[in-house]
PDB file of C-alpha atoms in Angstrom:
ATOM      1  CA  UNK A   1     -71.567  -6.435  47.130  1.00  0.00           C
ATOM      2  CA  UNK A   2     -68.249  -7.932  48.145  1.00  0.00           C
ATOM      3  CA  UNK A   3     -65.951 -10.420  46.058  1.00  0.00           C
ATOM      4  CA  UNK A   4     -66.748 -13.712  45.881  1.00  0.00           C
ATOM      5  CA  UNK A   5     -63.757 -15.862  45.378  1.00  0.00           C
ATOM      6  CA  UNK A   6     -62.584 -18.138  42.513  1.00  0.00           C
ATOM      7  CA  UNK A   7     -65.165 -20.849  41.988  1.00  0.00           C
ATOM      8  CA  UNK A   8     -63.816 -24.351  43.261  1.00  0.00           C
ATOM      9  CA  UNK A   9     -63.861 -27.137  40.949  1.00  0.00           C
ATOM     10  CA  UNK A  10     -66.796 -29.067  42.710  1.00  0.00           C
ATOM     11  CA  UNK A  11     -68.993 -25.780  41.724  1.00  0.00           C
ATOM     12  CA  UNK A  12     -72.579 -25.055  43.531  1.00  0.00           C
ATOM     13  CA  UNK A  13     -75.527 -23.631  41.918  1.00  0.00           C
ATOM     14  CA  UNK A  14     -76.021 -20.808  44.831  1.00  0.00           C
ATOM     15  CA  UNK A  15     -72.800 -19.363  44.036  1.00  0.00           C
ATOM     16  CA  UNK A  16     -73.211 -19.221  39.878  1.00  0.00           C
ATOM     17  CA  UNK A  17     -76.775 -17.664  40.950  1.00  0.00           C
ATOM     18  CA  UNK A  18     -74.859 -15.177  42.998  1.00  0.00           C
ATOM     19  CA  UNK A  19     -72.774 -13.814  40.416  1.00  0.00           C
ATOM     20  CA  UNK A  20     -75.493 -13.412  37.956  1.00  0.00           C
ATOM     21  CA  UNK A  21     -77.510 -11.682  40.375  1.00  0.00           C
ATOM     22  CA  UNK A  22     -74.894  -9.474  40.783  1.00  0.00           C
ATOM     23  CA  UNK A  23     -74.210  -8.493  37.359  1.00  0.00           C
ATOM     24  CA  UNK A  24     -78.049  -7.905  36.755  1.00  0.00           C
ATOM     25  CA  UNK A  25     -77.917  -5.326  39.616  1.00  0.00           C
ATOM     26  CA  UNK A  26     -75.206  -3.704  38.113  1.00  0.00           C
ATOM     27  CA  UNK A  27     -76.766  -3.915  34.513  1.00  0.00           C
ATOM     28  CA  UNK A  28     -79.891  -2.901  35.645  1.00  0.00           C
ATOM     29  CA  UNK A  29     -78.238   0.691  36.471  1.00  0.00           C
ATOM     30  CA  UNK A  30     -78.544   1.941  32.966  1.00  0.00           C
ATOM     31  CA  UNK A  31     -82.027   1.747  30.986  1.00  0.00           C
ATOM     32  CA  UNK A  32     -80.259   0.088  27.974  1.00  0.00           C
ATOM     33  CA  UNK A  33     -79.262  -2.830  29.806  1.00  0.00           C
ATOM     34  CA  UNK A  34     -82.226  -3.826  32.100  1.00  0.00           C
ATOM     35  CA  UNK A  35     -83.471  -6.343  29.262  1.00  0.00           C
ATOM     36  CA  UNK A  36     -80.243  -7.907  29.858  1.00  0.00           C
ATOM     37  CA  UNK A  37     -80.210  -7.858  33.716  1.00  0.00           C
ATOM     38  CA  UNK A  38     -83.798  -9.274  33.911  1.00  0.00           C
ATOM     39  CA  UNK A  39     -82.375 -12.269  31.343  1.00  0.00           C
ATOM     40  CA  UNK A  40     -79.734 -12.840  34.251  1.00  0.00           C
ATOM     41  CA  UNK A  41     -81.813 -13.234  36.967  1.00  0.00           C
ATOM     42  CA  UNK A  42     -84.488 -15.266  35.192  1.00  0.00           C
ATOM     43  CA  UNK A  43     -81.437 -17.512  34.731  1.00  0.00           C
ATOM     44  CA  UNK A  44     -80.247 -17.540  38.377  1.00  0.00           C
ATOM     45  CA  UNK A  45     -83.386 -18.685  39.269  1.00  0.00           C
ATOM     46  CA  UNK A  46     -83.511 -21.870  36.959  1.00  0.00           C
ATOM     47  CA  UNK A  47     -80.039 -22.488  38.033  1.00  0.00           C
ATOM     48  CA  UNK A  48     -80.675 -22.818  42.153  1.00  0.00           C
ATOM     49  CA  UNK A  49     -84.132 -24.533  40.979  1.00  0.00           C
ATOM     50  CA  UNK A  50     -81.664 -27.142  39.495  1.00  0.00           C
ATOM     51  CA  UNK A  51     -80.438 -30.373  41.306  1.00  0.00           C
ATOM     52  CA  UNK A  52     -76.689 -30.103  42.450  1.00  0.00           C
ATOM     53  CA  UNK A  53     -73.971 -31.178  39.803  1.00  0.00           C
ATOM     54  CA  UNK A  54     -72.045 -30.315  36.867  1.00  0.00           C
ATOM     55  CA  UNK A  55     -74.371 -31.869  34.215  1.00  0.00           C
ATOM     56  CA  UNK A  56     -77.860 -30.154  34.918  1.00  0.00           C
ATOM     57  CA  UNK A  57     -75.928 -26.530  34.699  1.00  0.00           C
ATOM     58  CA  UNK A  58     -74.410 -27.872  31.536  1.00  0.00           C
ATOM     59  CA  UNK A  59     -78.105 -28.603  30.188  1.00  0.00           C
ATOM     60  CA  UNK A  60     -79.901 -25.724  31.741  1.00  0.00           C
ATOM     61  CA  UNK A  61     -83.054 -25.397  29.778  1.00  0.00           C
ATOM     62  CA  UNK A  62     -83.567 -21.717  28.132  1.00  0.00           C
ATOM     63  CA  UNK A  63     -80.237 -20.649  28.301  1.00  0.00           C
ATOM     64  CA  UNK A  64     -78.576 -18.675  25.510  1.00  0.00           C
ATOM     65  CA  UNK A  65     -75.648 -18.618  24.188  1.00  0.00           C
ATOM     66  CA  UNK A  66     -74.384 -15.324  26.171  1.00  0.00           C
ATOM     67  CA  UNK A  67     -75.594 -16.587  29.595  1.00  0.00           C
ATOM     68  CA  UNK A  68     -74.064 -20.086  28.430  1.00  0.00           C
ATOM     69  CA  UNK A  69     -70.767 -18.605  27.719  1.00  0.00           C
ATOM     70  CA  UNK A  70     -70.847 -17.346  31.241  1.00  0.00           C
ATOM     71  CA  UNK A  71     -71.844 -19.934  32.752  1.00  0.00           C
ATOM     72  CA  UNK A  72     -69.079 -22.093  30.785  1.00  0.00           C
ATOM     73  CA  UNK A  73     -66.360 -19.527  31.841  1.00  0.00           C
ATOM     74  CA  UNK A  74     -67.009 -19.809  35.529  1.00  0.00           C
ATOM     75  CA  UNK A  75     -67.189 -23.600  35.425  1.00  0.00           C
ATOM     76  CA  UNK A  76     -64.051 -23.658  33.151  1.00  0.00           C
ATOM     77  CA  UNK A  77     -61.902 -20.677  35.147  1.00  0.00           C
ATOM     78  CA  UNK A  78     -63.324 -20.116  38.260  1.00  0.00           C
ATOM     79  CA  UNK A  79     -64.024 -16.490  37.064  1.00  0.00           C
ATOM     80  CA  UNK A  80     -66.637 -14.377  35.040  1.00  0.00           C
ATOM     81  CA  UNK A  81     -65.147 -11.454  32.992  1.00  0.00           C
ATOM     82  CA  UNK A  82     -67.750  -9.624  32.344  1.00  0.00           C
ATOM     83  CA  UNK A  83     -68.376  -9.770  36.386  1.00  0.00           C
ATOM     84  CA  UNK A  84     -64.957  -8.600  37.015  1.00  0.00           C
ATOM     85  CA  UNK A  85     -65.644  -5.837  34.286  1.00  0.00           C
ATOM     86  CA  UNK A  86     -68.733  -4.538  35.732  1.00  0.00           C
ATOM     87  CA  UNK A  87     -66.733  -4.409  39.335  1.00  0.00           C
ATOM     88  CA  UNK A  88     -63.672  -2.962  38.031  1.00  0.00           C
ATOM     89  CA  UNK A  89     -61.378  -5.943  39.202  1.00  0.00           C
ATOM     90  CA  UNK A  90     -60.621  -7.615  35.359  1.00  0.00           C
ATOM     91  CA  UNK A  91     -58.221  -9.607  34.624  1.00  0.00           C
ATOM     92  CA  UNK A  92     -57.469 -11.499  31.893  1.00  0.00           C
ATOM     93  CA  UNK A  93     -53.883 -12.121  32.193  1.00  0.00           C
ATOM     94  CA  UNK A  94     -54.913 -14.230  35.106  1.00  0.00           C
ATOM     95  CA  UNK A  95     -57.634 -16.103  32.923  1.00  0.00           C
ATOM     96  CA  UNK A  96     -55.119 -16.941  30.004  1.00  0.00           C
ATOM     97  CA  UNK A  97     -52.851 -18.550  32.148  1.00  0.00           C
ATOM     98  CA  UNK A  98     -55.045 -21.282  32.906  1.00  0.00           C
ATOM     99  CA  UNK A  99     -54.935 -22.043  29.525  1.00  0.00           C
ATOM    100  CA  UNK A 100     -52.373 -24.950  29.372  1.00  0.00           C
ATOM    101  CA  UNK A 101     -48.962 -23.909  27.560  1.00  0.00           C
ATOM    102  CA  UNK A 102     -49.514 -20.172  28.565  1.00  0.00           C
ATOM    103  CA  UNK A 103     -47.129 -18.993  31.174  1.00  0.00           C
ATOM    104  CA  UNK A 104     -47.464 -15.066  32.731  1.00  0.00           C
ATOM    105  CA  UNK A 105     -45.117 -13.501  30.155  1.00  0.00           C
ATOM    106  CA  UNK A 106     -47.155 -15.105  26.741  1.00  0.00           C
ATOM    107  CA  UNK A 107     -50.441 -14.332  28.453  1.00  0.00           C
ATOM    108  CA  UNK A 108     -49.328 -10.408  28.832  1.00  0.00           C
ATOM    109  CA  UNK A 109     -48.265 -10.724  25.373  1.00  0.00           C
ATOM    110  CA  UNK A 110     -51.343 -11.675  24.283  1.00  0.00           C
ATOM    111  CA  UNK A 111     -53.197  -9.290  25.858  1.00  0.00           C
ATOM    112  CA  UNK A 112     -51.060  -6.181  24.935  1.00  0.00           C
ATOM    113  CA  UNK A 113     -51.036  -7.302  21.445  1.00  0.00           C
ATOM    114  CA  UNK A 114     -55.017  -8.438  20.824  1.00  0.00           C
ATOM    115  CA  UNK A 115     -56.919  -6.745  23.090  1.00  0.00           C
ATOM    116  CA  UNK A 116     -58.721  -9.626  23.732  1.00  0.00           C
ATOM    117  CA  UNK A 117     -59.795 -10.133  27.541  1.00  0.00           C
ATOM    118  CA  UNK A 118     -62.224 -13.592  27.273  1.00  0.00           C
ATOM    119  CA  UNK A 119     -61.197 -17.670  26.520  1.00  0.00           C
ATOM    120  CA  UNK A 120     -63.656 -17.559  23.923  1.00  0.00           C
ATOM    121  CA  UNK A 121     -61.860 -14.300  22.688  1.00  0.00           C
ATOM    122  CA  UNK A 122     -58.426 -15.884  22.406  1.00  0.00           C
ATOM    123  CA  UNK A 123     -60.288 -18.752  21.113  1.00  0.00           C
ATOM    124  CA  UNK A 124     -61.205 -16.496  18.039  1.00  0.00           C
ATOM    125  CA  UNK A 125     -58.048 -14.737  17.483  1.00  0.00           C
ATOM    126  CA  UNK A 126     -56.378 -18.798  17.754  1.00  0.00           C
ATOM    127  CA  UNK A 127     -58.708 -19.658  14.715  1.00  0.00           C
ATOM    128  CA  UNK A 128     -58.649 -16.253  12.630  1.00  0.00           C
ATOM    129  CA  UNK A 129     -54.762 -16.241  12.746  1.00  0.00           C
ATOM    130  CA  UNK A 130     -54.482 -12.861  14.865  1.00  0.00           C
ATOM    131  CA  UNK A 131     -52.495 -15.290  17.796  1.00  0.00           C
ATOM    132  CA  UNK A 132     -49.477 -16.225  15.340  1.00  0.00           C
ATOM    133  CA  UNK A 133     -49.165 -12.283  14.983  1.00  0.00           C
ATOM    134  CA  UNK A 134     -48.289 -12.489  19.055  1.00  0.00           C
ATOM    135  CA  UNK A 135     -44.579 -12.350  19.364  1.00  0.00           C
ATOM    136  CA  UNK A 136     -43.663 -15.832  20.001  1.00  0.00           C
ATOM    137  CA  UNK A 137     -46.549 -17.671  18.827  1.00  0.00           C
ATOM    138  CA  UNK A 138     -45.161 -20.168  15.971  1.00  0.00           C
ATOM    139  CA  UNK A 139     -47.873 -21.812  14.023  1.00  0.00           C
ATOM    140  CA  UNK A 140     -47.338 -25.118  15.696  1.00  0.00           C
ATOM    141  CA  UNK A 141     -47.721 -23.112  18.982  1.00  0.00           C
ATOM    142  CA  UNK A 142     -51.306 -21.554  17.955  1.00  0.00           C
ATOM    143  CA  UNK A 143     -52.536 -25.148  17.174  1.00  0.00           C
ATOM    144  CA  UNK A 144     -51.021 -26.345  20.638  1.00  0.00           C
ATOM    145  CA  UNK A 145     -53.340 -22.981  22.130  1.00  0.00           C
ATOM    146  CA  UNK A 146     -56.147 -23.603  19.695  1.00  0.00           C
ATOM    147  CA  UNK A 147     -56.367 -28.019  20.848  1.00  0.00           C
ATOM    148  CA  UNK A 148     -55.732 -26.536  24.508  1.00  0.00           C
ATOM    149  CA  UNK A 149     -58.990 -24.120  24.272  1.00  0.00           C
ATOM    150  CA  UNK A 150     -61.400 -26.924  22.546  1.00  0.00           C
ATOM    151  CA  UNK A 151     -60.677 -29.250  25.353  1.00  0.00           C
ATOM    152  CA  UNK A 152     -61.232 -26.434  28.032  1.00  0.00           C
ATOM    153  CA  UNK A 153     -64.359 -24.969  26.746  1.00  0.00           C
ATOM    154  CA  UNK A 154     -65.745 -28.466  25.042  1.00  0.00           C
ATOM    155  CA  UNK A 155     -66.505 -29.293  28.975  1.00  0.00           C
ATOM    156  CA  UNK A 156     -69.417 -27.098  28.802  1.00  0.00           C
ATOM    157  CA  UNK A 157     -69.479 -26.089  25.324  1.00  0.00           C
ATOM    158  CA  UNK A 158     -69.697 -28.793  23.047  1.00  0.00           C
ATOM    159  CA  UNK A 159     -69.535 -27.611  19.628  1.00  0.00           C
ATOM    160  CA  UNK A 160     -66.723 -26.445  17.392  1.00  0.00           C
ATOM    161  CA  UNK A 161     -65.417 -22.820  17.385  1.00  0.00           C
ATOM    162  CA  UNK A 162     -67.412 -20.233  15.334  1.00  0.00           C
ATOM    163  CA  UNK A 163     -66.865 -16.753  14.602  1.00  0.00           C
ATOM    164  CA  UNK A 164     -68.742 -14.171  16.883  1.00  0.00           C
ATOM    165  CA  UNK A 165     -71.517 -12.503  15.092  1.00  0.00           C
ATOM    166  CA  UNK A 166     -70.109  -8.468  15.108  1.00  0.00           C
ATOM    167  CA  UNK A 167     -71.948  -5.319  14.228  1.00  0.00           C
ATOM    168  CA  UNK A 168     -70.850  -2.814  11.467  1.00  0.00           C
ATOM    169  CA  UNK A 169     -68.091  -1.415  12.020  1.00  0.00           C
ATOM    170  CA  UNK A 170     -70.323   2.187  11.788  1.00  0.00           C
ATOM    171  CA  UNK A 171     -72.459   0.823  14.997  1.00  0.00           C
ATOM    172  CA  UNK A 172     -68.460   0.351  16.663  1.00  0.00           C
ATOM    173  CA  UNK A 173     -67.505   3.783  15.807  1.00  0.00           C
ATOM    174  CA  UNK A 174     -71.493   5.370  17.098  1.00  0.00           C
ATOM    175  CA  UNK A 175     -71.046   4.134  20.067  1.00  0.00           C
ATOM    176  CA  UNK A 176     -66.964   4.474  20.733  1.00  0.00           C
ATOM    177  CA  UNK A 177     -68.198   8.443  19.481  1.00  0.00           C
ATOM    178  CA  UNK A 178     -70.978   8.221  22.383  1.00  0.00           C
ATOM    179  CA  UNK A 179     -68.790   6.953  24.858  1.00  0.00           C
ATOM    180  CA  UNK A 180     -65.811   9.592  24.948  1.00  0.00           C
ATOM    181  CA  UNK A 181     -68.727  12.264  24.712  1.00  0.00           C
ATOM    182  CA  UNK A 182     -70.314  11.593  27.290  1.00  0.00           C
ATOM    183  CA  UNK A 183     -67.322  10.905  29.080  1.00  0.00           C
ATOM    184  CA  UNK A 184     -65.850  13.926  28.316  1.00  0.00           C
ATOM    185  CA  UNK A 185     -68.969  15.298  29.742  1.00  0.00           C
ATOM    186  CA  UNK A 186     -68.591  13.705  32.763  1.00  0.00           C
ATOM    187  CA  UNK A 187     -72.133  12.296  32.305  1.00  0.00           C
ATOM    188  CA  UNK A 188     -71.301   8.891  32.746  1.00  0.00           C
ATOM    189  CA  UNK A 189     -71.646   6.288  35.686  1.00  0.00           C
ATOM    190  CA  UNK A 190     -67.811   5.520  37.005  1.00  0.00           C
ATOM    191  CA  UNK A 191     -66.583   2.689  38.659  1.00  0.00           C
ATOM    192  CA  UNK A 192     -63.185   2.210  40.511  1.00  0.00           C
ATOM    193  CA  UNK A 193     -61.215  -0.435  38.837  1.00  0.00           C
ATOM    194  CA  UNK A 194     -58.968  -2.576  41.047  1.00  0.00           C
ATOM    195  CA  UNK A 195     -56.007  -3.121  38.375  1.00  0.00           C
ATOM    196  CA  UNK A 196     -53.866  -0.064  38.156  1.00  0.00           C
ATOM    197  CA  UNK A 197     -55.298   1.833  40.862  1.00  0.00           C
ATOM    198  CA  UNK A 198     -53.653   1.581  43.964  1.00  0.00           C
ATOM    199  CA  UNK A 199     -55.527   4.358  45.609  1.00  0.00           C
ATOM    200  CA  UNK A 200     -59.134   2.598  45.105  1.00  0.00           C
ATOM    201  CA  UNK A 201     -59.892   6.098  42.847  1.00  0.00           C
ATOM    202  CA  UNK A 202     -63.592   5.980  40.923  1.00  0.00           C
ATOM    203  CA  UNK A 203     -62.003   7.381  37.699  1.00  0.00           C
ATOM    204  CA  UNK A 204     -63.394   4.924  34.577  1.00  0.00           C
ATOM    205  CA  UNK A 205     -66.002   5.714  32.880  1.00  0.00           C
ATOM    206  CA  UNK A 206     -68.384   2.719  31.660  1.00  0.00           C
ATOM    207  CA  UNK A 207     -71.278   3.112  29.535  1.00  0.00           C
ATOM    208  CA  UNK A 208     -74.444   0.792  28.451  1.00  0.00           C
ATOM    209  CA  UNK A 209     -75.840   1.189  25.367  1.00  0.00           C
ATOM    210  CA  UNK A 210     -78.221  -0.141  22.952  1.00  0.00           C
ATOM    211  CA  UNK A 211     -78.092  -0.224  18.609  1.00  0.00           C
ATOM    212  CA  UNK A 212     -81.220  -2.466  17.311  1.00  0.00           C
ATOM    213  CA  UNK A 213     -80.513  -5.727  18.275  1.00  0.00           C
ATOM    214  CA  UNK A 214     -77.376  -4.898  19.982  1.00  0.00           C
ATOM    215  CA  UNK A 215     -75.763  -4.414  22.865  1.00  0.00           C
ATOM    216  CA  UNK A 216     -73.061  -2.692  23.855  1.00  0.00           C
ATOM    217  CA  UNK A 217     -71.014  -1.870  26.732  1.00  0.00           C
ATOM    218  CA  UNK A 218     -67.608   0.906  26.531  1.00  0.00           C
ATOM    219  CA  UNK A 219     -65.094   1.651  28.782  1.00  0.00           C
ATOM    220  CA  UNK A 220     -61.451   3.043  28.476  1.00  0.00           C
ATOM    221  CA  UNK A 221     -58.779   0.036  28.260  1.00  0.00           C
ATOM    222  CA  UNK A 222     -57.183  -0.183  31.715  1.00  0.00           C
ATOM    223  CA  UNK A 223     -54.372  -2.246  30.689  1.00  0.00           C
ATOM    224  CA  UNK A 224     -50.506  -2.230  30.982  1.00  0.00           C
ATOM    225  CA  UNK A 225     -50.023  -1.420  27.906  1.00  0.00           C
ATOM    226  CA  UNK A 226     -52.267   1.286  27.443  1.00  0.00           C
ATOM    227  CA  UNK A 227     -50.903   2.807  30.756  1.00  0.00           C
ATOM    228  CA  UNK A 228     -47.255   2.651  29.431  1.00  0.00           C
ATOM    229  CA  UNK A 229     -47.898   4.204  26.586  1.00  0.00           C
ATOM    230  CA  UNK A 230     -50.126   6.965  28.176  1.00  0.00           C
ATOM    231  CA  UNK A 231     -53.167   5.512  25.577  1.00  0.00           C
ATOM    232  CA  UNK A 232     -56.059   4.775  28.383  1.00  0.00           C
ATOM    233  CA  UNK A 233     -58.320   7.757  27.327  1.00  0.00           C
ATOM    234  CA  UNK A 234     -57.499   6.823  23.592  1.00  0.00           C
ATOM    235  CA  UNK A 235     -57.957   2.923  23.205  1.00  0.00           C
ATOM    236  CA  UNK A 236     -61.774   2.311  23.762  1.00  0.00           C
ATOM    237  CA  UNK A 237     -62.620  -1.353  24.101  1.00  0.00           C
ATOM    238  CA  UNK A 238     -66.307  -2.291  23.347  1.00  0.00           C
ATOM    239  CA  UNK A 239     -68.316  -5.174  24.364  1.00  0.00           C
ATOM    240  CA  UNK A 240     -71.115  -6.799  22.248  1.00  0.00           C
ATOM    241  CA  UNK A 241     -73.751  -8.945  21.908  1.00  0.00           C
ATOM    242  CA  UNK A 242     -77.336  -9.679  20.681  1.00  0.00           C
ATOM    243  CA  UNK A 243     -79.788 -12.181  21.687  1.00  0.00           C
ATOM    244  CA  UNK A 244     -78.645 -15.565  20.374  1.00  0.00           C
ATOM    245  CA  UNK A 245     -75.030 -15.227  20.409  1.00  0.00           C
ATOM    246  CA  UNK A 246     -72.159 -14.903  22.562  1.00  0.00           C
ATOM    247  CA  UNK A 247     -70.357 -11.984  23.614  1.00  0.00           C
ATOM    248  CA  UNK A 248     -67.801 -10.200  21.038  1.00  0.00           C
ATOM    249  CA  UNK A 249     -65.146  -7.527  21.941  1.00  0.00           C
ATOM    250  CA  UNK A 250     -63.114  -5.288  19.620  1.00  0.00           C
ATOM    251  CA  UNK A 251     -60.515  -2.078  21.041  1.00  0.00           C
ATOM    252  CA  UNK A 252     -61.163   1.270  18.855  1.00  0.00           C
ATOM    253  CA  UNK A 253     -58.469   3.398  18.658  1.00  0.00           C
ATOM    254  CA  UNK A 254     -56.865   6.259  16.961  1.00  0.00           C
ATOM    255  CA  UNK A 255     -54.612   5.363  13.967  1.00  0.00           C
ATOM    256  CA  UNK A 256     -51.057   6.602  14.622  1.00  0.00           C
ATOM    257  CA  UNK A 257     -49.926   5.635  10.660  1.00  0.00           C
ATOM    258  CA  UNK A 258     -50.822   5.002   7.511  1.00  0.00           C
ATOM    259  CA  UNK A 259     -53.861   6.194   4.871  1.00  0.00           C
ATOM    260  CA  UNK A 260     -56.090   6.176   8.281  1.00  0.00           C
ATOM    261  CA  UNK A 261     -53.542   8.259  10.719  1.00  0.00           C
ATOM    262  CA  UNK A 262     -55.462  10.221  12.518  1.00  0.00           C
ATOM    263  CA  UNK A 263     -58.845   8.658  11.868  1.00  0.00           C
ATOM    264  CA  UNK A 264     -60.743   6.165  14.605  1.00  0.00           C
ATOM    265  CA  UNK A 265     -60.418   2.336  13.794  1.00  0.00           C
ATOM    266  CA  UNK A 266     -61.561  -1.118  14.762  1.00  0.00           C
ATOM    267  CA  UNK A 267     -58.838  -2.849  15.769  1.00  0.00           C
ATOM    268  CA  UNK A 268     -58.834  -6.567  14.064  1.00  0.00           C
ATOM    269  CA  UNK A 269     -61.032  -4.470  10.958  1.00  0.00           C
ATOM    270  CA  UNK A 270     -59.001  -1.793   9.965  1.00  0.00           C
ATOM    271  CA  UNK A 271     -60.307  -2.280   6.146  1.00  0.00           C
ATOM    272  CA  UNK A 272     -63.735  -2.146   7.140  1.00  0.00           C
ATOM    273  CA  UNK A 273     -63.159   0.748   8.862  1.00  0.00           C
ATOM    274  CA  UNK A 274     -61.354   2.070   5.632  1.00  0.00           C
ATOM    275  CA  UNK A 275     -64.336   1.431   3.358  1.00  0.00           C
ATOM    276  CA  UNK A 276     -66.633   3.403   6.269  1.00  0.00           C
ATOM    277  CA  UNK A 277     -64.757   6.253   5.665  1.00  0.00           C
ATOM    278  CA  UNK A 278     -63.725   5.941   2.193  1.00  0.00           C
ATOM    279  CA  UNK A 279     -68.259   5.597   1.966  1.00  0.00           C
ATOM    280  CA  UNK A 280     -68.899   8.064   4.365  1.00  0.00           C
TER     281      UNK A 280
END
């Protein structure tokens, strides 16, 4: 399957139905995630059964919130992360900076500092307070970010920000535990991601994976920062969701300092992941 480019403004049903088809034959690769990839395609299909326009794939009937959020993304950016993910060819840097007010050098330092690679990620970390942590992000410049992100995802989303649903932080650390296993293993599927690979090399790791009602997907952060600080095989960024709500993400990592050096950790719940281990 080859690239499709950025979506125009004046967006057609084929080509959301495209990229949703893709992602469910990607998906549909691992056992844990066929559920999901048959939710996709029953979704393309409503959406080229549709009339052409902007309104009728704002009110497509049956849609959740996960597929909605994707749907809102590519109508709002042009782009679809998790997409990109699946293919190898992320990147969020790109997808901040059509955030108005973020130029390229706030947008890497956002993403090297939160670990967040979605709008409706950085729309989180705007509301929770993690963005005024971001070098250079005053508290009038947060609420210039957060009034920036309504108006760019009220277009298709038109409710007020809520926080993302999240699993224990034990389910986080399971599965981070399951994913360097098996990767040490070499017994999972790899995919060849375009952003710090110059030689096209199929070297990452990506695993699908199921906890009750949620779903997961792990890979190894292929980011700048993590390559300059030689943490790629260390930081482990997971992807979640269950059915009803949108898609979460959280980076686990290995704690360099303090009364958890040495131990894994959620970034963003570093006391939750405390009391696991103070419990366990």
């Amino acid at each position: 399957m080859g690239d499709l480019p950025p979506l125009a403004p004046a967006t057609n049903n084929a080509r959301i139905a495209e990229r949703l088809r893709q992602a469910a034959t990607l998906l549909s690769i691992d056992e844990a995630s066929r559920f999901r990839a048959a939710a996709y395609r029953r979704a393309a299909d409503a959406i080229v059964a549709l009339p052409e326009g902007r309104k009728a794939l704002d009110a497509i009937p049956g849609v959740g919130p996960s597929i909605a959020g994707a749907i809102a993304q590519m109508l709002t950016t042009g782009r679809w992360s998790l997409l990109e993910r699946l293919k190898g060819a992320s990147d969020p840097e790109a997808m901040f900076r059509s955030v108005p007010g973020i130029g390229p050098e706030l947008s890497k330092r956002i993403h090297e500092h939160l670990h967040v690679e979605t709008l409706e990620a950085l729309e989180a970390a705007a509301h929770d307070g993690r963005l005024e942590r971001v070098p250079g992000i005053s508290a009038r410049r947060a609420a210039m970010v957060r009034s920036a992100l309504a108006e760019l995802l009220a277009r298709v989303r038109p409710r007020p920000a809520s926080p993302v649903p999240e699993p224990e932080v034990a389910l986080l650390l399971d599965v981070d535990r399951e994913y360097r296993e098996k990767a040490a293993r070499g017994e999972l599927r790899k995919i060849a991601p375009k952003r710090f690979n110059p030689a096209g090399e199929v070297w990452l790791p990506i695993l699908n994976t199921a906890r009750g009602p949620w779903h997961f997907t792990a890979l190894y952060s292929n980011t700048a920062r993590a390559h300059q600080l030689g943490r790629v095989s260390n930081w482990v960024v997971i992807y979640f969701y269950r059915d009803g709500a949108p898609e979460g993400q959280r980076t686990v990592v290995t704690e360099s300092h303090g009364p958890s050096r040495g131990q894994r950790v959620v970034r963003g719940r570093e006391a939750d992941s405390m009391e696991y281990y103070a419990a366990a």
